[in-house]
Amino acid sequence: MMIQINNLVKKFDDFTALDGVNMNVEKGAVYGLVGPNGAGKSTLIRHITGVMRQDAGEVFIDGEPVYENARIKGQMAYIPDDMFYFLQSDTINMMHYYKGMYPNFDEKQFYRMQEFFPSIDVKRNIRKLSKGMQKQVAFWLALCCKPKLIVLDEPVDGLDPVMRRQIWSIMLDDVAVNNTTVVVSSHNLRELEDVCDHVGILNNGKIMIERSLTELQGNISKIQIACPYGMPKIPQDFKVLHMSNIGRVYTVIVRGEPDAVVKAITDGKDSPQVVDVLPLTLEEIFIYEMGGEDYEVKDIIY
Ligand code: ADP
Ligand code: MG
């Protein structure tokens, strides 16, 4: 495990911001931490990065407690939501500052990567760059630290879609090559849709659900059926989570592995004419996965 968090509690006076968080992030995972504003994402991230000290519970990074652990912090890059410290100087100076702080900093890589950021004037004060450019510089320098773990707090908030895609593609190429672990927070699940292979949903200071994408996708199926004889009959082994239709074409979301569900549906004598397996979006998966619970999932992840 790259990150293991057990029963983490953090209070601000009498307000409990983290209320017994359990979280596990495998090495090489791109883990999306999703939750509404105020859920505690930034607070949790400040514990993962060893900025804050917990009131109770444990935070292990690569097997070691992270608080006041210089060795672990030297292998971790953190892009905070405010980037306040970052706005003091220009990119070149910042690069030298990082070089001094991070033992694995790769200056050659910094210059190699410059071609990805043609719009950045590296001698201009970072404060004077656009918000999107500031984020680009932050990503750029973070990758040059050659970290084992990158932690990003709402990194693409306020960026246009083109910039977002560009930043993610640079980032994901790099982390795939180096098997870097990434934790990225967002208040919007959709934002992380194409990026993450693991998702944890944080609400009211607790991780409500933590899943890998393969685990999620294998266990839930969205199937479209043309059914001339009315509602399709789904064998009882498969729990129907949702069914809708337009005329004779039914869309069903069923708990179960797609091939098995299709086989079961097409087995009967009045078997339907057309069966299509459709991809589920992350939001659909979570909505139906948690549909039976007594909270409105949509309110939590958008
Ligand atoms: P998120 O990043 O998910 O929006 P935060 O972790 O920033 O949530 O905040 C979680 C809750 O903790 C909020 O209610 C916030 O007001 C409170 N909080 C965060 N930091 C502090 C602090 N330093 N002092 C007091 N309350 C705080
Ligand atoms: Mg936050």
Coordinates of C-alpha atoms and ligand atoms in Angstrom, one line a residue:
M1 CA 0.0 0.0 0.0
M2 CA 1.2 3.5 -0.8
I3 CA -1.3 5.1 1.6
Q4 CA -3.0 3.5 4.5
I5 CA -5.2 5.6 6.7
N6 CA -6.9 4.1 9.8
N7 CA -9.7 5.8 11.7
L8 CA -8.3 9.3 11.1
V9 CA -10.0 12.0 13.2
K10 CA -9.5 15.7 13.0
K11 CA -11.4 18.3 15.0
F12 CA -11.4 22.1 14.6
D13 CA -12.5 23.2 18.1
D14 CA -15.8 21.3 18.5
F15 CA -16.3 20.7 14.8
T16 CA -15.3 17.3 13.5
A17 CA -13.9 17.7 10.0
L18 CA -12.6 14.1 9.7
D19 CA -14.7 11.5 11.5
G20 CA -12.8 8.2 11.3
V21 CA -11.5 8.1 7.8
N22 CA -10.3 4.8 6.4
M23 CA -8.6 4.9 3.1
N24 CA -6.3 2.6 1.2
V25 CA -4.4 3.5 -2.0
E26 CA -2.4 0.9 -3.8
K27 CA 1.0 1.7 -5.4
G28 CA 0.6 2.9 -8.9
A29 CA -3.1 3.8 -8.5
V30 CA -4.7 7.0 -9.7
Y31 CA -7.1 7.5 -6.9
G32 CA -9.9 10.1 -7.1
L33 CA -11.1 11.5 -3.8
V34 CA -14.5 12.8 -4.5
G35 CA -16.9 14.7 -2.3
P36 CA -18.9 17.9 -2.0
N37 CA -17.5 21.2 -0.8
G38 CA -16.9 21.0 2.9
A39 CA -16.6 17.2 2.9
G40 CA -13.1 17.3 4.3
K41 CA -11.1 16.6 1.2
S42 CA -8.5 19.4 1.7
T43 CA -8.2 18.5 5.4
L44 CA -7.6 14.8 4.5
I45 CA -5.1 15.8 1.9
R46 CA -3.2 17.9 4.5
H47 CA -2.9 14.8 6.6
I48 CA -1.7 12.7 3.7
T49 CA 1.0 15.3 3.0
G50 CA 2.0 15.6 6.6
V51 CA 1.0 19.2 6.9
M52 CA -1.5 18.7 9.6
R53 CA -1.4 16.5 12.7
Q54 CA -4.3 14.3 13.4
D55 CA -6.2 14.1 16.7
A56 CA -6.5 10.3 16.4
G57 CA -5.9 7.5 14.0
E58 CA -3.0 6.7 11.7
V59 CA -1.6 7.9 8.4
F60 CA 1.0 5.7 6.8
I61 CA 2.7 6.6 3.5
D62 CA 4.8 3.8 2.1
G63 CA 4.6 2.1 5.5
E64 CA 5.7 5.0 7.6
P65 CA 3.9 7.7 9.6
V66 CA 4.1 10.8 7.5
Y67 CA 3.9 13.6 10.0
E68 CA 7.3 15.3 10.4
N69 CA 8.8 12.6 8.2
A70 CA 11.3 14.4 5.9
R71 CA 12.3 11.2 4.0
I72 CA 8.7 10.5 3.0
K73 CA 7.9 14.1 2.2
G74 CA 11.0 14.3 -0.1
Q75 CA 9.3 11.6 -2.2
M76 CA 6.0 13.3 -2.4
A77 CA 4.8 16.2 -4.6
Y78 CA 1.8 18.2 -3.4
I79 CA -0.1 20.7 -5.3
P80 CA -2.4 22.4 -2.8
D81 CA -5.7 24.1 -3.8
D82 CA -4.5 27.7 -3.1
M83 CA -0.8 27.4 -4.3
F84 CA -0.1 30.4 -2.2
Y85 CA 3.6 29.7 -1.6
F86 CA 4.0 29.1 -5.3
L87 CA 3.2 32.7 -6.4
Q88 CA 6.3 34.3 -4.9
S89 CA 8.8 34.0 -7.8
D90 CA 9.3 33.0 -11.4
T91 CA 9.4 29.4 -12.8
I92 CA 13.1 29.2 -13.1
N93 CA 13.7 30.3 -9.5
M94 CA 10.9 28.0 -8.4
M95 CA 12.7 25.1 -10.2
H96 CA 15.9 25.8 -8.3
Y97 CA 14.0 25.9 -5.1
Y98 CA 12.4 22.5 -5.8
K99 CA 15.8 21.2 -6.8
G100 CA 17.1 22.1 -3.3
M101 CA 14.1 20.4 -1.6
Y102 CA 13.6 17.3 -3.6
P103 CA 16.6 14.8 -3.7
N104 CA 15.4 13.2 -6.9
F105 CA 14.7 16.4 -8.8
D106 CA 15.5 16.1 -12.5
E107 CA 16.6 19.4 -14.0
K108 CA 17.2 17.8 -17.4
Q109 CA 13.6 16.6 -17.4
F110 CA 12.5 20.2 -16.6
Y111 CA 14.1 21.5 -19.8
R112 CA 13.0 18.5 -21.8
M113 CA 9.4 19.1 -20.7
Q114 CA 9.5 22.8 -21.6
E115 CA 8.2 22.0 -25.1
F116 CA 4.9 20.9 -23.5
F117 CA 4.4 24.3 -22.1
P118 CA 5.2 26.7 -24.9
S119 CA 3.0 29.5 -23.5
I120 CA 4.9 29.7 -20.2
D121 CA 7.5 32.5 -19.9
V122 CA 9.7 30.9 -17.3
K123 CA 11.2 34.2 -16.3
R124 CA 7.9 35.8 -15.6
N125 CA 6.6 36.0 -12.0
I126 CA 4.2 33.1 -11.6
R127 CA 1.7 35.4 -9.9
K128 CA 1.4 37.2 -13.3
L129 CA 0.6 34.1 -15.3
S130 CA -3.0 33.1 -15.9
K131 CA -4.5 30.7 -13.4
G132 CA -4.3 27.9 -16.0
M133 CA -0.6 28.6 -16.6
Q134 CA 0.1 28.6 -12.9
K135 CA -1.4 25.1 -12.7
Q136 CA 0.7 24.0 -15.6
V137 CA 3.8 25.2 -13.9
A138 CA 2.8 23.4 -10.7
F139 CA 2.3 20.1 -12.6
W140 CA 5.5 20.6 -14.5
L141 CA 7.6 21.1 -11.4
A142 CA 5.8 18.3 -9.5
L143 CA 6.6 15.8 -12.2
C144 CA 10.3 16.9 -12.3
C145 CA 10.5 16.0 -8.6
K146 CA 10.2 12.3 -9.6
P147 CA 7.9 11.6 -6.7
K148 CA 6.6 8.3 -5.7
L149 CA 3.4 9.9 -4.8
I150 CA 1.7 13.0 -6.2
V151 CA -1.2 14.6 -4.3
L152 CA -3.4 17.1 -6.1
D153 CA -6.1 19.1 -4.4
E154 CA -8.8 20.1 -7.0
P155 CA -6.0 20.6 -9.6
V156 CA -8.1 21.4 -12.7
D157 CA -10.8 23.5 -11.0
G158 CA -11.2 26.6 -13.1
L159 CA -9.3 25.3 -16.1
D160 CA -10.9 25.1 -19.6
P161 CA -11.5 21.6 -21.1
V162 CA -8.6 21.9 -23.5
M163 CA -6.1 22.8 -20.8
R164 CA -7.5 20.1 -18.6
R165 CA -7.0 17.4 -21.2
Q166 CA -3.6 18.6 -22.0
I167 CA -2.5 18.6 -18.4
W168 CA -3.9 15.2 -17.7
S169 CA -2.3 13.7 -20.7
I170 CA 1.1 14.9 -19.7
M171 CA 0.5 13.8 -16.2
L172 CA -0.9 10.3 -17.0
D173 CA 1.9 9.5 -19.4
D174 CA 4.4 10.3 -16.8
V175 CA 2.8 8.4 -14.0
A176 CA 2.2 5.4 -16.2
V177 CA 5.9 5.2 -17.1
N178 CA 7.1 5.7 -13.5
N179 CA 4.4 3.8 -11.7
T180 CA 3.8 6.9 -9.6
T181 CA 0.8 6.9 -7.3
V182 CA -1.6 9.8 -7.7
V183 CA -4.3 11.1 -5.3
V184 CA -6.5 13.7 -6.9
S185 CA -9.5 15.4 -5.3
S186 CA -12.5 16.9 -6.9
H187 CA -16.0 17.9 -6.0
N188 CA -17.1 16.5 -9.3
L189 CA -17.0 12.9 -10.1
R190 CA -17.3 13.6 -13.8
E191 CA -14.1 15.5 -13.8
L192 CA -12.2 12.4 -12.8
E193 CA -14.1 10.0 -15.1
D194 CA -11.3 9.4 -17.6
V195 CA -8.4 9.8 -15.2
C196 CA -8.9 7.5 -12.2
D197 CA -8.7 3.8 -11.7
H198 CA -9.8 4.0 -8.1
V199 CA -12.4 6.2 -6.4
G200 CA -13.2 7.1 -2.8
I201 CA -16.2 9.1 -1.9
L202 CA -15.9 11.4 1.1
N203 CA -18.9 12.8 2.8
N204 CA -19.2 14.4 6.2
G205 CA -15.7 13.5 7.1
K206 CA -16.0 9.8 6.2
I207 CA -15.1 7.7 3.2
M208 CA -18.5 6.2 2.3
I209 CA -17.3 3.9 -0.4
E210 CA -13.9 3.0 -2.0
R211 CA -13.7 1.0 -5.1
S212 CA -11.5 0.2 -8.1
L213 CA -12.9 0.8 -11.5
T214 CA -12.4 -2.8 -12.7
E215 CA -14.2 -4.0 -9.6
L216 CA -17.0 -1.6 -10.3
Q217 CA -17.3 -2.2 -14.0
G218 CA -17.3 -5.9 -13.7
N219 CA -20.1 -6.0 -11.2
I220 CA -22.7 -3.9 -12.9
S221 CA -24.0 -4.0 -16.5
K222 CA -26.0 -1.7 -18.7
I223 CA -27.8 -3.5 -21.4
Q224 CA -30.1 -2.4 -24.1
I225 CA -32.7 -4.8 -25.3
A226 CA -35.3 -4.7 -28.1
C227 CA -38.3 -6.5 -26.6
P228 CA -41.3 -7.1 -28.8
Y229 CA -43.3 -8.8 -26.0
G230 CA -43.2 -6.1 -23.4
M231 CA -40.9 -5.9 -20.4
P232 CA -37.8 -8.1 -20.6
K233 CA -37.6 -10.9 -18.0
I234 CA -34.4 -10.7 -16.1
P235 CA -33.5 -13.9 -14.3
Q236 CA -33.7 -13.5 -10.5
D237 CA -30.0 -14.1 -10.1
F238 CA -29.4 -10.6 -11.4
K239 CA -30.8 -7.7 -9.4
V240 CA -32.3 -5.0 -11.6
L241 CA -31.1 -1.6 -10.4
H242 CA -32.9 0.4 -13.0
M243 CA -35.1 -0.1 -16.0
S244 CA -36.4 2.4 -18.6
N245 CA -37.7 2.2 -22.1
I246 CA -38.4 4.1 -25.2
G247 CA -41.1 2.1 -27.0
R248 CA -39.9 -1.5 -27.3
V249 CA -36.3 -0.7 -26.5
Y250 CA -35.5 -1.2 -22.9
T251 CA -32.4 -0.1 -21.0
V252 CA -31.7 -2.1 -17.9
I253 CA -29.0 -1.7 -15.4
V254 CA -28.3 -5.0 -13.6
R255 CA -25.9 -6.1 -10.9
G256 CA -23.8 -8.8 -12.5
E257 CA -21.1 -9.4 -15.0
P258 CA -22.2 -8.3 -18.6
D259 CA -21.6 -11.6 -20.5
A260 CA -23.4 -13.6 -17.9
V261 CA -26.4 -11.2 -17.9
V262 CA -26.6 -11.2 -21.7
K263 CA -26.5 -15.0 -21.8
A264 CA -29.2 -15.3 -19.2
I265 CA -31.5 -12.8 -21.0
T266 CA -31.1 -14.4 -24.4
D267 CA -31.7 -17.9 -23.0
G268 CA -35.5 -18.0 -22.8
K269 CA -38.0 -18.9 -25.5
D270 CA -39.4 -15.3 -25.9
S271 CA -35.8 -14.0 -26.0
P272 CA -35.4 -10.4 -27.1
Q273 CA -34.2 -9.4 -30.6
V274 CA -31.3 -7.2 -30.0
V275 CA -29.0 -7.1 -27.0
D276 CA -26.3 -4.4 -26.7
V277 CA -23.9 -4.0 -23.8
L278 CA -23.4 -0.3 -23.2
P279 CA -20.5 1.3 -21.2
L280 CA -21.4 2.7 -17.8
T281 CA -20.1 6.1 -16.8
L282 CA -18.5 6.4 -13.4
E283 CA -21.4 8.5 -12.2
E284 CA -23.9 5.9 -13.3
I285 CA -22.0 3.2 -11.5
F286 CA -21.9 5.2 -8.2
I287 CA -25.5 6.2 -8.5
Y288 CA -26.7 2.7 -8.9
E289 CA -24.1 1.2 -6.6
M290 CA -25.3 3.4 -3.8
G291 CA -28.9 3.7 -5.0
G292 CA -30.4 1.7 -2.1
E293 CA -28.9 3.9 0.6
D294 CA -30.8 6.7 2.3
Y295 CA -28.9 9.6 0.8
E296 CA -29.1 11.2 -2.5
V297 CA -25.9 10.3 -4.3
K298 CA -26.3 12.9 -6.9
D299 CA -26.1 15.6 -4.3
I300 CA -22.9 14.2 -3.0
I301 CA -20.8 13.9 -6.1
Y302 CA -21.8 17.0 -8.1
Ligands
ADP1 P1 -13.3 20.3 1.2 O1 -11.9 20.4 0.8 O2 -13.9 18.9 1.0 O3 -14.2 21.3 0.6 P2 -12.3 21.1 3.8 O4 -11.3 20.0 4.2 O5 -11.7 22.3 3.3 O6 -13.4 20.5 2.8 O7 -13.2 21.5 5.0 C1 -13.9 20.6 5.8 C2 -14.6 21.3 6.9 O8 -13.6 21.7 7.9 C3 -15.3 22.6 6.5 O9 -16.5 22.7 7.2 C4 -14.3 23.6 6.9 O10 -15.0 24.8 7.2 C5 -13.7 23.0 8.1 N1 -12.3 23.5 8.2 C6 -11.3 23.2 7.3 N2 -10.1 23.8 7.7 C7 -10.4 24.4 8.9 C8 -9.6 25.2 9.8 N3 -8.3 25.4 9.6 N4 -10.2 25.7 10.9 C9 -11.5 25.5 11.1 N5 -12.3 24.8 10.3 C10 -11.8 24.2 9.2
MG2 MG -10.9 21.6 -0.6

